[in-house]
PDB file of C-alpha atoms in Angstrom:
ATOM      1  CA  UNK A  17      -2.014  15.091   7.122  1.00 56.00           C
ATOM      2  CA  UNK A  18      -5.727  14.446   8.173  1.00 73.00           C
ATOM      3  CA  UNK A  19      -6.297  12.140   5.226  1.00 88.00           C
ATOM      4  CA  UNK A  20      -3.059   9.632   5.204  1.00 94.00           C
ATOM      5  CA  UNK A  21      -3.550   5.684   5.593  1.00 96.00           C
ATOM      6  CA  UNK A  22      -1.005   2.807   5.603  1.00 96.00           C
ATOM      7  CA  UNK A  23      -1.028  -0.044   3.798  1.00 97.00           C
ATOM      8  CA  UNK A  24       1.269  -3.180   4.855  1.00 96.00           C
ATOM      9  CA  UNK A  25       2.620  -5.777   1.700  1.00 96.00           C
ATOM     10  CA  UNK A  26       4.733  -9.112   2.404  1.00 94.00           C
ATOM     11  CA  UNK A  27       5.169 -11.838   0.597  1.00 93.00           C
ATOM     12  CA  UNK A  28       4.071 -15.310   2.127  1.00 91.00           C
ATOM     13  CA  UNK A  29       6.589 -17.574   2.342  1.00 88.00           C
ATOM     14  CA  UNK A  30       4.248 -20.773   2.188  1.00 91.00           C
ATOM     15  CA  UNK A  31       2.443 -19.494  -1.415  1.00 93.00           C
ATOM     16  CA  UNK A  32       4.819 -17.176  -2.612  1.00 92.00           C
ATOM     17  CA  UNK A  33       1.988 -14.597  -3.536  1.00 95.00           C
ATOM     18  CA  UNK A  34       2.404 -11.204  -2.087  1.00 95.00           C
ATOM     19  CA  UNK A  35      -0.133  -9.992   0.225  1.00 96.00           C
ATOM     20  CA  UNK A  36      -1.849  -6.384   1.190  1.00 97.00           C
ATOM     21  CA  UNK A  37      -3.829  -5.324   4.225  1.00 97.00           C
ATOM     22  CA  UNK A  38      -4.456  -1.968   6.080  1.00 97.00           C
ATOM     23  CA  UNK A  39      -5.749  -1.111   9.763  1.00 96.00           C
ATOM     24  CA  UNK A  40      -6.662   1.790   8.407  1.00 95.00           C
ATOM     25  CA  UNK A  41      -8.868   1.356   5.139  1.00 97.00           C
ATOM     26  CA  UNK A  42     -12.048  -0.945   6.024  1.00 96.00           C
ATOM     27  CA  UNK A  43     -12.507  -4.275   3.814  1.00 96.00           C
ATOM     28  CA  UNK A  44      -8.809  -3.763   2.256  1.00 97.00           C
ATOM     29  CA  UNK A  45      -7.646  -7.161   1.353  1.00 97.00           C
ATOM     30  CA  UNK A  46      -5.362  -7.972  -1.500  1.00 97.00           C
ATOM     31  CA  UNK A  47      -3.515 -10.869  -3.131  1.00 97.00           C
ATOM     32  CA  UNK A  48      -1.378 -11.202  -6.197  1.00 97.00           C
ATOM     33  CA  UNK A  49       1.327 -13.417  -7.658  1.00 96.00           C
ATOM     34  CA  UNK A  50       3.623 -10.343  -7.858  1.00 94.00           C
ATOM     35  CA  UNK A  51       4.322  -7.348  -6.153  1.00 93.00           C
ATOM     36  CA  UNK A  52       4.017  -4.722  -9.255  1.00 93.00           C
ATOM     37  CA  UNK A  53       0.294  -6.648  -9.390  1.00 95.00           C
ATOM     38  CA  UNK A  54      -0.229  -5.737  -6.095  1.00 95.00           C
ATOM     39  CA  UNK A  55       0.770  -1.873  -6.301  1.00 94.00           C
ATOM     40  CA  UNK A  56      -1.368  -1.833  -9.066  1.00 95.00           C
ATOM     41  CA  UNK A  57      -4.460  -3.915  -6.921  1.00 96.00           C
ATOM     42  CA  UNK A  58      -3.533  -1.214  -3.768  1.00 95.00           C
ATOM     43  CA  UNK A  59      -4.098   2.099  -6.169  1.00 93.00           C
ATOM     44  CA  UNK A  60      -7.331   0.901  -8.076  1.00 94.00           C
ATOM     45  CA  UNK A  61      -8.870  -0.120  -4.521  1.00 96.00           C
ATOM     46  CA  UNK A  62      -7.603   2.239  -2.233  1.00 95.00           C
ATOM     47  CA  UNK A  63      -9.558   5.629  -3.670  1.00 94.00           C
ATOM     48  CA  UNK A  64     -12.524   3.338  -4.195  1.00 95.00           C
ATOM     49  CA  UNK A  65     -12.068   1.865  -0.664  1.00 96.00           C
ATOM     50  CA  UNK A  66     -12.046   5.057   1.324  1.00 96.00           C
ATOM     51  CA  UNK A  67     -14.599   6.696  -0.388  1.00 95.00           C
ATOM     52  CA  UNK A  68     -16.987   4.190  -0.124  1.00 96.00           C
ATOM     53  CA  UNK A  69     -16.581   2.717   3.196  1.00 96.00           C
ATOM     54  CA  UNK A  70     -14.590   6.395   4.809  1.00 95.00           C
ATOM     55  CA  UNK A  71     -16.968   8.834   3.436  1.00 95.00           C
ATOM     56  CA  UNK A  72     -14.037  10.447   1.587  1.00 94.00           C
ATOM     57  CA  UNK A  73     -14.520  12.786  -1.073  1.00 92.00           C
ATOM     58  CA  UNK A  74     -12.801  11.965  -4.451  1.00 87.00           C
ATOM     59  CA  UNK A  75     -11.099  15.173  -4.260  1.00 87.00           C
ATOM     60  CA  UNK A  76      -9.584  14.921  -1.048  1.00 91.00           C
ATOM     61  CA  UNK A  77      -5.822  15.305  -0.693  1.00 91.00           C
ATOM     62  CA  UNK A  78      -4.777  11.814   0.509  1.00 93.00           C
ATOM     63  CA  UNK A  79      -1.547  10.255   0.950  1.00 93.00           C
ATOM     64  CA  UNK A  80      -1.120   6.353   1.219  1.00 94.00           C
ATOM     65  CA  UNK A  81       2.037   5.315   3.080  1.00 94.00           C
ATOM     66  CA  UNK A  82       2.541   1.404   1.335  1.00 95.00           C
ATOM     67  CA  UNK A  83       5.342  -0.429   3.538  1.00 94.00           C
ATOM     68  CA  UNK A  84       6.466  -3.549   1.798  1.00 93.00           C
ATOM     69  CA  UNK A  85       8.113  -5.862   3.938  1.00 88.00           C
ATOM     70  CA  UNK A  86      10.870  -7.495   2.141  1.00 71.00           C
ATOM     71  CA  UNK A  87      13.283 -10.686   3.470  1.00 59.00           C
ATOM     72  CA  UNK A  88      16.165  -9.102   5.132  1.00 49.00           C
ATOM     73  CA  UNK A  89      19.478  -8.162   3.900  1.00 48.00           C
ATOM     74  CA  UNK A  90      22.434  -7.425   5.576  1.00 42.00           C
ATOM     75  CA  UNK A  91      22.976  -3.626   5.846  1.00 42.00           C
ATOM     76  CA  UNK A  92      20.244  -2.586   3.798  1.00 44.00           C
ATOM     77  CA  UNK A  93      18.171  -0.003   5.057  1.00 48.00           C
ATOM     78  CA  UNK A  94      14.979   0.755   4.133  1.00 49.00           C
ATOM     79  CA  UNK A  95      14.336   2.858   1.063  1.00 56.00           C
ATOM     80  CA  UNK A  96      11.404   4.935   0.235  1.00 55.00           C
ATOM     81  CA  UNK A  97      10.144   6.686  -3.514  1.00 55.00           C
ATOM     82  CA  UNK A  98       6.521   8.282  -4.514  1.00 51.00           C
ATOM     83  CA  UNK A  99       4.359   6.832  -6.787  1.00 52.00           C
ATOM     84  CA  UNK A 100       1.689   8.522  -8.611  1.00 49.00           C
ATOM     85  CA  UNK A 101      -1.570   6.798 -10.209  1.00 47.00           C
ATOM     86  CA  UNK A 102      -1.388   7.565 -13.341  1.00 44.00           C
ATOM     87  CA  UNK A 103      -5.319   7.720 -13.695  1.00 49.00           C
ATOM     88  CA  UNK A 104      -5.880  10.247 -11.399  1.00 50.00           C
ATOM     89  CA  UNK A 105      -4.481  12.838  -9.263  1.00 52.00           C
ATOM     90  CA  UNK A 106      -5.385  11.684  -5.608  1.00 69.00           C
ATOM     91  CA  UNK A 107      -4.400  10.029  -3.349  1.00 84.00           C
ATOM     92  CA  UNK A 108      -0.312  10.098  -3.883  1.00 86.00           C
ATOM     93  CA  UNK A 109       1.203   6.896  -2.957  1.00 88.00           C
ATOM     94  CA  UNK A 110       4.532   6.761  -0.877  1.00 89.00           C
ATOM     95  CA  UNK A 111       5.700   3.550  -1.288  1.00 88.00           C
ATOM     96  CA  UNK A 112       8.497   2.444   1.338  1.00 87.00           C
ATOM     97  CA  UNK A 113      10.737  -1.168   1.325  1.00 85.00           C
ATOM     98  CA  UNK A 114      11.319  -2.573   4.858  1.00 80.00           C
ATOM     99  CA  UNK A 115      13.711  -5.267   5.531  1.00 73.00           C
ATOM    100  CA  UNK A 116      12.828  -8.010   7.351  1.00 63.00           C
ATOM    101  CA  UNK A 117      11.397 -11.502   7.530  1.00 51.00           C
ATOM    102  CA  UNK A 118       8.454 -12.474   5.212  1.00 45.00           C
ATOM    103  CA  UNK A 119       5.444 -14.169   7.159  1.00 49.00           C
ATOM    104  CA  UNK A 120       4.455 -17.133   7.151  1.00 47.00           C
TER     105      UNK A 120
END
């Protein structure tokens, strides 16, 4: 897919607030207490985000890959479910749970 970013959540272990960034999608920078706050934060930036500062059309069919690191557990594996904004069709949202360590 031509128009599909990434978006990486963990959780700081120092604050406790969860945290959003992206490579991908220029000036993307979230913080919130919790991580449904966050999802929320990622899908009323995002569109807004890549329009502005990626020149892409509203209408575009985009798909946002959202990989939340969580702290590890033994024999998990990561699990993965689509999320749709409610408020509009585009972009879909895949988010996807990692296990792992939380950063620092």
């Amino acid at each position: 897919m031509e128009n599909s970013y990434s978006v990486q959540v963990f959780q700081c272990e120092e604050s406790g607030a969860y945290v959003g960034t992206s490579e991908d999608i220029p000036g993307l920078t979230l913080e919130s207490e919790s991580l449904g706050g966050l999802l929320e934060a990622v899908m009323e930036m995002v569109p807004q985000l890549i329009e502005h500062n990626l020149g892409v059309p509203k209408d575009a069919d985009v798909q946002v890959l959202v990989r939340v690191r969580a702290p590890s557990k033994s024999g998990s594996e990561a699990s993965r479910r689509r999320v749709q904004s409610s408020s509009a069709p585009r972009p879909r949202y895949v988010v996807e749970e990692e296990p792992g360590l939380s950063y620092a």
